PDB file of C-alpha atoms and ligand atoms in Angstrom:
ATOM      1  CA  UNK A   1      17.632   7.019  -2.469  1.00 97.00           C
ATOM      2  CA  UNK A   2      14.645   5.282  -0.902  1.00 98.00           C
ATOM      3  CA  UNK A   3      11.480   7.281  -0.313  1.00 98.00           C
ATOM      4  CA  UNK A   4       8.622   5.358   1.837  1.00 98.00           C
ATOM      5  CA  UNK A   5       4.995   6.582   1.531  1.00 98.00           C
ATOM      6  CA  UNK A   6       2.550   4.701   3.964  1.00 98.00           C
ATOM      7  CA  UNK A   7      -1.034   5.457   4.758  1.00 96.00           C
ATOM      8  CA  UNK A   8      -4.580   3.717   4.908  1.00 95.00           C
ATOM      9  CA  UNK A   9      -6.224   2.249   1.800  1.00 91.00           C
ATOM     10  CA  UNK A  10      -7.704   5.001  -0.726  1.00 92.00           C
ATOM     11  CA  UNK A  11      -5.785   7.816   1.037  1.00 95.00           C
ATOM     12  CA  UNK A  12      -4.160   8.694  -2.288  1.00 95.00           C
ATOM     13  CA  UNK A  13      -0.661   7.562  -1.568  1.00 96.00           C
ATOM     14  CA  UNK A  14      -0.341   5.281  -4.891  1.00 95.00           C
ATOM     15  CA  UNK A  15      -1.444   8.177  -7.131  1.00 96.00           C
ATOM     16  CA  UNK A  16       1.031  10.344  -5.320  1.00 98.00           C
ATOM     17  CA  UNK A  17       3.734   7.361  -5.017  1.00 98.00           C
ATOM     18  CA  UNK A  18       3.698   6.990  -9.058  1.00 97.00           C
ATOM     19  CA  UNK A  19       3.482  10.874  -9.713  1.00 97.00           C
ATOM     20  CA  UNK A  20       6.487  11.188  -7.426  1.00 97.00           C
ATOM     21  CA  UNK A  21       8.603   8.237  -8.762  1.00 98.00           C
ATOM     22  CA  UNK A  22       7.786   9.804 -12.514  1.00 97.00           C
ATOM     23  CA  UNK A  23       8.881  13.051 -11.578  1.00 96.00           C
ATOM     24  CA  UNK A  24      12.002  11.896  -9.889  1.00 96.00           C
ATOM     25  CA  UNK A  25      12.844   9.138 -12.417  1.00 97.00           C
ATOM     26  CA  UNK A  26      12.872   6.042  -9.825  1.00 98.00           C
ATOM     27  CA  UNK A  27      11.042   3.092  -9.778  1.00 98.00           C
ATOM     28  CA  UNK A  28       7.870   2.680  -8.028  1.00 98.00           C
ATOM     29  CA  UNK A  29       6.364  -0.273  -6.140  1.00 97.00           C
ATOM     30  CA  UNK A  30       3.055  -0.657  -5.016  1.00 96.00           C
ATOM     31  CA  UNK A  31       3.443  -3.125  -2.207  1.00 97.00           C
ATOM     32  CA  UNK A  32      -0.433  -3.360  -1.657  1.00 96.00           C
ATOM     33  CA  UNK A  33      -0.597  -5.101  -5.021  1.00 96.00           C
ATOM     34  CA  UNK A  34       1.828  -7.814  -3.710  1.00 97.00           C
ATOM     35  CA  UNK A  35      -0.787  -8.470  -1.247  1.00 97.00           C
ATOM     36  CA  UNK A  36      -3.611  -7.978  -3.275  1.00 97.00           C
ATOM     37  CA  UNK A  37      -2.074 -10.822  -5.552  1.00 97.00           C
ATOM     38  CA  UNK A  38      -1.898 -13.148  -2.582  1.00 98.00           C
ATOM     39  CA  UNK A  39      -5.397 -12.522  -1.580  1.00 97.00           C
ATOM     40  CA  UNK A  40      -6.721 -13.006  -5.070  1.00 96.00           C
ATOM     41  CA  UNK A  41      -5.055 -16.481  -5.684  1.00 97.00           C
ATOM     42  CA  UNK A  42      -6.723 -17.525  -2.048  1.00 96.00           C
ATOM     43  CA  UNK A  43      -9.814 -16.221  -2.982  1.00 95.00           C
ATOM     44  CA  UNK A  44      -9.547 -18.101  -6.436  1.00 94.00           C
ATOM     45  CA  UNK A  45      -8.674 -21.388  -4.969  1.00 95.00           C
ATOM     46  CA  UNK A  46     -11.528 -21.394  -2.752  1.00 95.00           C
ATOM     47  CA  UNK A  47      -8.778 -21.182   0.286  1.00 96.00           C
ATOM     48  CA  UNK A  48      -9.871 -20.023   3.905  1.00 96.00           C
ATOM     49  CA  UNK A  49      -8.019 -16.470   4.419  1.00 95.00           C
ATOM     50  CA  UNK A  50      -6.375 -17.550   7.773  1.00 95.00           C
ATOM     51  CA  UNK A  51      -4.930 -20.668   6.284  1.00 97.00           C
ATOM     52  CA  UNK A  52      -1.266 -19.029   7.305  1.00 97.00           C
ATOM     53  CA  UNK A  53       0.417 -22.161   5.777  1.00 98.00           C
ATOM     54  CA  UNK A  54      -1.315 -22.196   2.049  1.00 97.00           C
ATOM     55  CA  UNK A  55      -1.237 -18.383   1.821  1.00 98.00           C
ATOM     56  CA  UNK A  56       2.583 -18.162   2.865  1.00 98.00           C
ATOM     57  CA  UNK A  57       3.130 -21.153   0.093  1.00 98.00           C
ATOM     58  CA  UNK A  58       1.384 -18.672  -2.502  1.00 97.00           C
ATOM     59  CA  UNK A  59       3.257 -15.618  -1.480  1.00 97.00           C
ATOM     60  CA  UNK A  60       6.828 -17.702  -1.629  1.00 96.00           C
ATOM     61  CA  UNK A  61       6.124 -18.660  -5.118  1.00 95.00           C
ATOM     62  CA  UNK A  62       4.581 -15.147  -6.360  1.00 94.00           C
ATOM     63  CA  UNK A  63       4.706 -14.418  -9.894  1.00 91.00           C
ATOM     64  CA  UNK A  64       3.818 -10.648  -9.923  1.00 90.00           C
ATOM     65  CA  UNK A  65       3.769 -10.596 -14.004  1.00 90.00           C
ATOM     66  CA  UNK A  66       1.019 -13.171 -13.947  1.00 90.00           C
ATOM     67  CA  UNK A  67      -1.696 -10.650 -12.484  1.00 92.00           C
ATOM     68  CA  UNK A  68      -3.212  -7.636 -14.469  1.00 89.00           C
ATOM     69  CA  UNK A  69      -3.522  -4.596 -12.522  1.00 86.00           C
ATOM     70  CA  UNK A  70      -7.414  -4.329 -13.517  1.00 87.00           C
ATOM     71  CA  UNK A  71      -8.205  -7.713 -11.643  1.00 91.00           C
ATOM     72  CA  UNK A  72      -6.190  -6.819  -8.396  1.00 94.00           C
ATOM     73  CA  UNK A  73      -8.162  -3.193  -7.755  1.00 85.00           C
ATOM     74  CA  UNK A  74     -11.790  -4.582  -6.745  1.00 75.00           C
ATOM     75  CA  UNK A  75     -12.524  -3.895  -3.154  1.00 66.00           C
ATOM     76  CA  UNK A  76     -13.405  -7.790  -2.621  1.00 83.00           C
ATOM     77  CA  UNK A  77      -9.957  -8.603  -3.327  1.00 93.00           C
ATOM     78  CA  UNK A  78      -8.647  -5.778  -0.789  1.00 89.00           C
ATOM     79  CA  UNK A  79     -10.601  -7.405   1.799  1.00 88.00           C
ATOM     80  CA  UNK A  80      -8.854 -10.714   1.041  1.00 93.00           C
ATOM     81  CA  UNK A  81      -5.415  -8.930   1.066  1.00 95.00           C
ATOM     82  CA  UNK A  82      -6.051  -7.122   4.453  1.00 92.00           C
ATOM     83  CA  UNK A  83      -6.729 -10.858   5.987  1.00 94.00           C
ATOM     84  CA  UNK A  84      -3.577 -12.619   4.494  1.00 97.00           C
ATOM     85  CA  UNK A  85      -1.361  -9.539   5.112  1.00 96.00           C
ATOM     86  CA  UNK A  86      -1.979 -10.154   9.111  1.00 95.00           C
ATOM     87  CA  UNK A  87      -0.435 -13.354   8.647  1.00 97.00           C
ATOM     88  CA  UNK A  88       3.295 -13.348   9.855  1.00 97.00           C
ATOM     89  CA  UNK A  89       4.459 -16.054   7.451  1.00 97.00           C
ATOM     90  CA  UNK A  90       2.948 -14.174   4.585  1.00 98.00           C
ATOM     91  CA  UNK A  91       4.519 -10.773   5.451  1.00 97.00           C
ATOM     92  CA  UNK A  92       7.817 -12.689   6.097  1.00 97.00           C
ATOM     93  CA  UNK A  93       7.684 -14.237   2.363  1.00 97.00           C
ATOM     94  CA  UNK A  94       7.065 -10.912   0.765  1.00 98.00           C
ATOM     95  CA  UNK A  95       9.611  -8.752   2.650  1.00 97.00           C
ATOM     96  CA  UNK A  96      13.003  -9.845   0.653  1.00 94.00           C
ATOM     97  CA  UNK A  97      11.229  -9.365  -2.867  1.00 95.00           C
ATOM     98  CA  UNK A  98      10.360  -5.608  -1.447  1.00 97.00           C
ATOM     99  CA  UNK A  99      13.861  -4.781   0.197  1.00 98.00           C
ATOM    100  CA  UNK A 100      15.544  -6.024  -3.055  1.00 97.00           C
ATOM    101  CA  UNK A 101      13.491  -3.787  -4.970  1.00 97.00           C
ATOM    102  CA  UNK A 102      14.139  -0.796  -2.533  1.00 98.00           C
ATOM    103  CA  UNK A 103      17.603  -1.157  -3.585  1.00 98.00           C
ATOM    104  CA  UNK A 104      17.308  -0.493  -7.465  1.00 98.00           C
ATOM    105  CA  UNK A 105      19.181   2.483  -8.863  1.00 98.00           C
ATOM    106  CA  UNK A 106      18.928   5.534  -8.974  1.00 97.00           C
ATOM    107  CA  UNK A 107      16.424   5.395  -6.490  1.00 97.00           C
ATOM    108  CA  UNK A 108      13.010   3.901  -5.540  1.00 98.00           C
ATOM    109  CA  UNK A 109       9.516   4.762  -4.270  1.00 98.00           C
ATOM    110  CA  UNK A 110       7.425   2.196  -2.542  1.00 98.00           C
ATOM    111  CA  UNK A 111       3.951   2.670  -1.052  1.00 98.00           C
ATOM    112  CA  UNK A 112       2.135   0.416   1.563  1.00 97.00           C
ATOM    113  CA  UNK A 113       1.553  -0.001   5.140  1.00 96.00           C
ATOM    114  CA  UNK A 114       4.923  -0.757   6.825  1.00 97.00           C
ATOM    115  CA  UNK A 115       7.557   0.708   4.749  1.00 98.00           C
ATOM    116  CA  UNK A 116       9.070   3.279   6.742  1.00 97.00           C
ATOM    117  CA  UNK A 117       8.793   1.114   9.896  1.00 97.00           C
ATOM    118  CA  UNK A 118       9.356  -2.425   8.860  1.00 97.00           C
ATOM    119  CA  UNK A 119      10.690  -2.907   5.029  1.00 98.00           C
ATOM    120  CA  UNK A 120      12.918   0.281   4.626  1.00 98.00           C
ATOM    121  CA  UNK A 121      13.425   1.545   8.339  1.00 98.00           C
ATOM    122  CA  UNK A 122      16.373   3.365   7.163  1.00 97.00           C
ATOM    123  CA  UNK A 123      14.743   4.979   3.872  1.00 98.00           C
ATOM    124  CA  UNK A 124      15.852   8.280   3.088  1.00 97.00           C
ATOM    125  CA  UNK A 125      12.378  10.270   3.267  1.00 98.00           C
ATOM    126  CA  UNK A 126       9.136   8.636   4.994  1.00 98.00           C
ATOM    127  CA  UNK A 127       5.803   9.894   4.427  1.00 98.00           C
ATOM    128  CA  UNK A 128       2.577   9.017   6.040  1.00 98.00           C
ATOM    129  CA  UNK A 129      -0.684   9.833   3.811  1.00 97.00           C
ATOM    130  CA  UNK A 130      -3.738  10.106   5.752  1.00 95.00           C
ATOM    131  CA  UNK A 131      -7.116  11.358   4.542  1.00 96.00           C
ATOM    132  CA  UNK A 132     -10.759  11.559   6.602  1.00 96.00           C
ATOM    133  CA  UNK A 133     -13.054   8.451   5.932  1.00 96.00           C
ATOM    134  CA  UNK A 134     -15.634  10.530   4.017  1.00 95.00           C
ATOM    135  CA  UNK A 135     -12.569  11.825   1.715  1.00 96.00           C
ATOM    136  CA  UNK A 136     -11.334   8.170   1.004  1.00 96.00           C
ATOM    137  CA  UNK A 137     -14.624   6.733   0.393  1.00 96.00           C
ATOM    138  CA  UNK A 138     -15.682   9.342  -2.323  1.00 94.00           C
ATOM    139  CA  UNK A 139     -12.226   8.526  -3.976  1.00 92.00           C
ATOM    140  CA  UNK A 140     -13.120   4.861  -3.964  1.00 90.00           C
ATOM    141  CA  UNK A 141     -16.771   5.676  -5.410  1.00 92.00           C
ATOM    142  CA  UNK A 142     -15.397   7.668  -8.367  1.00 90.00           C
ATOM    143  CA  UNK A 143     -12.907   4.743  -9.134  1.00 85.00           C
ATOM    144  CA  UNK A 144     -16.056   2.158  -9.002  1.00 85.00           C
ATOM    145  CA  UNK A 145     -19.222   4.366 -10.007  1.00 87.00           C
ATOM    146  CA  UNK A 146     -21.423   1.417  -9.698  1.00 85.00           C
ATOM    147  CA  UNK A 147     -20.451   0.637  -6.071  1.00 86.00           C
ATOM    148  CA  UNK A 148     -22.629   1.500  -2.755  1.00 92.00           C
ATOM    149  CA  UNK A 149     -21.475   4.452  -0.708  1.00 95.00           C
ATOM    150  CA  UNK A 150     -22.356   3.004   2.373  1.00 95.00           C
ATOM    151  CA  UNK A 151     -20.798  -0.415   1.764  1.00 93.00           C
ATOM    152  CA  UNK A 152     -17.469   1.417   0.468  1.00 93.00           C
ATOM    153  CA  UNK A 153     -17.292   3.089   3.809  1.00 95.00           C
ATOM    154  CA  UNK A 154     -17.960   0.054   5.992  1.00 94.00           C
ATOM    155  CA  UNK A 155     -15.238  -1.558   3.977  1.00 90.00           C
ATOM    156  CA  UNK A 156     -12.963   1.187   4.467  1.00 93.00           C
ATOM    157  CA  UNK A 157     -13.554   1.307   8.199  1.00 94.00           C
ATOM    158  CA  UNK A 158     -13.085  -2.564   8.515  1.00 92.00           C
ATOM    159  CA  UNK A 159      -9.786  -2.657   6.815  1.00 90.00           C
ATOM    160  CA  UNK A 160      -8.459   0.252   8.673  1.00 93.00           C
ATOM    161  CA  UNK A 161      -9.393  -1.590  11.942  1.00 93.00           C
ATOM    162  CA  UNK A 162      -7.574  -4.802  10.547  1.00 91.00           C
ATOM    163  CA  UNK A 163      -4.497  -2.954   9.348  1.00 92.00           C
ATOM    164  CA  UNK A 164      -4.008  -1.059  12.101  1.00 93.00           C
ATOM    165  CA  UNK A 165      -4.483  -3.500  15.020  1.00 93.00           C
ATOM    166  CA  UNK A 166      -2.878  -6.696  13.446  1.00 92.00           C
ATOM    167  CA  UNK A 167      -0.168  -8.064  15.836  1.00 92.00           C
ATOM    168  CA  UNK A 168       2.832  -7.894  13.122  1.00 93.00           C
ATOM    169  CA  UNK A 169       3.748  -4.698  10.784  1.00 92.00           C
ATOM    170  CA  UNK A 170       0.475  -2.595  11.788  1.00 93.00           C
ATOM    171  CA  UNK A 171      -0.309   0.519   9.592  1.00 93.00           C
ATOM    172  CA  UNK A 172       1.253   3.350  11.829  1.00 92.00           C
ATOM    173  CA  UNK A 173       3.442   6.199  11.071  1.00 95.00           C
ATOM    174  CA  UNK A 174       7.225   5.755  11.647  1.00 95.00           C
ATOM    175  CA  UNK A 175       8.255   7.985  14.416  1.00 95.00           C
ATOM    176  CA  UNK A 176      10.297  10.016  11.511  1.00 96.00           C
ATOM    177  CA  UNK A 177       7.690  10.308   8.828  1.00 97.00           C
ATOM    178  CA  UNK A 178       6.254  13.404   7.513  1.00 97.00           C
ATOM    179  CA  UNK A 179       2.769  13.782   7.852  1.00 96.00           C
ATOM    180  CA  UNK A 180       0.447  14.693   4.879  1.00 96.00           C
ATOM    181  CA  UNK A 181      -3.422  14.915   5.149  1.00 96.00           C
ATOM    182  CA  UNK A 182      -4.674  14.350   1.710  1.00 95.00           C
ATOM    183  CA  UNK A 183      -8.193  15.070   2.452  1.00 95.00           C
ATOM    184  CA  UNK A 184      -8.537  18.350   0.695  1.00 94.00           C
ATOM    185  CA  UNK A 185      -5.377  18.307  -1.878  1.00 96.00           C
ATOM    186  CA  UNK A 186      -5.809  17.558  -5.347  1.00 95.00           C
ATOM    187  CA  UNK A 187      -3.101  14.979  -6.585  1.00 95.00           C
ATOM    188  CA  UNK A 188      -0.738  17.668  -7.810  1.00 97.00           C
ATOM    189  CA  UNK A 189      -0.985  19.698  -4.657  1.00 97.00           C
ATOM    190  CA  UNK A 190      -0.172  16.344  -2.823  1.00 97.00           C
ATOM    191  CA  UNK A 191       2.944  15.962  -5.441  1.00 97.00           C
ATOM    192  CA  UNK A 192       4.178  19.525  -4.536  1.00 96.00           C
ATOM    193  CA  UNK A 193       3.919  19.068  -0.733  1.00 96.00           C
ATOM    194  CA  UNK A 194       6.327  16.038  -1.119  1.00 97.00           C
ATOM    195  CA  UNK A 195       8.619  17.768  -3.273  1.00 96.00           C
ATOM    196  CA  UNK A 196       8.910  20.523  -1.142  1.00 94.00           C
ATOM    197  CA  UNK A 197       9.500  18.608   1.828  1.00 94.00           C
ATOM    198  CA  UNK A 198      12.525  16.625  -0.034  1.00 93.00           C
ATOM    199  CA  UNK A 199      13.899  20.007  -1.247  1.00 88.00           C
ATOM    200  CA  UNK A 200      13.876  21.229   2.385  1.00 70.00           C
ATOM    201  CA  UNK A 201      16.426  18.681   3.770  1.00 65.00           C
TER     202      UNK A 201
HETATM  203  O1  LIG B   1      -2.929  -0.361  -0.225  1.00 56.10           O
HETATM  204  P1  LIG B   1      -3.709  -1.570  -0.744  1.00 56.10           P
HETATM  205  O2  LIG B   1      -4.896  -1.083  -0.497  1.00 56.10           O
HETATM  206  O3  LIG B   1      -3.673  -2.112  -2.304  1.00 56.10           O
HETATM  207  O4  LIG B   1      -3.439  -2.874   0.147  1.00 56.10           O
HETATM  208  C1  LIG B   1      -4.354  -3.873   0.066  1.00 56.10           C
HETATM  209  C2  LIG B   1      -4.031  -4.648   1.778  1.00 56.10           C
HETATM  210  O5  LIG B   1      -2.729  -4.922   1.606  1.00 56.10           O
HETATM  211  C3  LIG B   1      -4.407  -3.501   2.583  1.00 56.10           C
HETATM  212  O6  LIG B   1      -5.505  -3.634   3.286  1.00 56.10           O
HETATM  213  C4  LIG B   1      -3.321  -4.356   4.074  1.00 56.10           C
HETATM  214  C5  LIG B   1      -2.117  -5.022   2.821  1.00 56.10           C
HETATM  215  N1  LIG B   1      -0.920  -4.091   2.774  1.00 56.10           N
HETATM  216  C6  LIG B   1       0.075  -4.559   3.943  1.00 56.10           C
HETATM  217  O7  LIG B   1      -0.269  -5.319   4.973  1.00 56.10           O
HETATM  218  N2  LIG B   1       1.387  -4.089   3.922  1.00 56.10           N
HETATM  219  C7  LIG B   1       1.524  -3.244   2.734  1.00 56.10           C
HETATM  220  N3  LIG B   1       2.870  -2.941   2.893  1.00 56.10           N
HETATM  221  C8  LIG B   1       0.620  -3.106   1.710  1.00 56.10           C
HETATM  222  C9  LIG B   1      -0.294  -3.551   2.008  1.00 56.10           C
END
């Protein structure tokens, strides 16, 4: 059983994916974290985030266990991640790792931007989680209370634009995905909506 959850940044798909995997006893993969690891490595080495060969080499030899979640969550890292995520060779280098993970038993939940469209086009369930820019910016501000709302909003819009308009694996709902508008839902309401949709089938 493979469940794909895609959506823009700060839409709440990570919270939802983690809770869903926990509820079902499945394995969970935050694929954005992989892109963030590559972005952070590029940033730390002072490399140009458009340098495809260097970023792809980092992606190909990635050791996820050498990163801490806290260092990956910063908005600066998200911006680097979004830039290197537009490079086709970086995406190709991370594809096998994601597909191998998806096969774990008894089931998996993967969240990202292209899980239902590219990584796992045959997923059993596909959800596309959206939320208004205002709701997403508010959510980010609660995670990073010292940040500035206007700067967070600008960053979210810039990332939406880059992630949705890149040539390879852009952010878009799979045709057979179920849409969840998470603007007004609590984490538990979002979880119940997804569980309800799964039970209907
Ligand atoms: O979900 P996130 O904010 O942690 O993702 C960080 C960036 O990684 C995001 O701006 C785009 C990229 N990404 C991607 O291109 N494909 C994925 N499956 C996951 C993330």
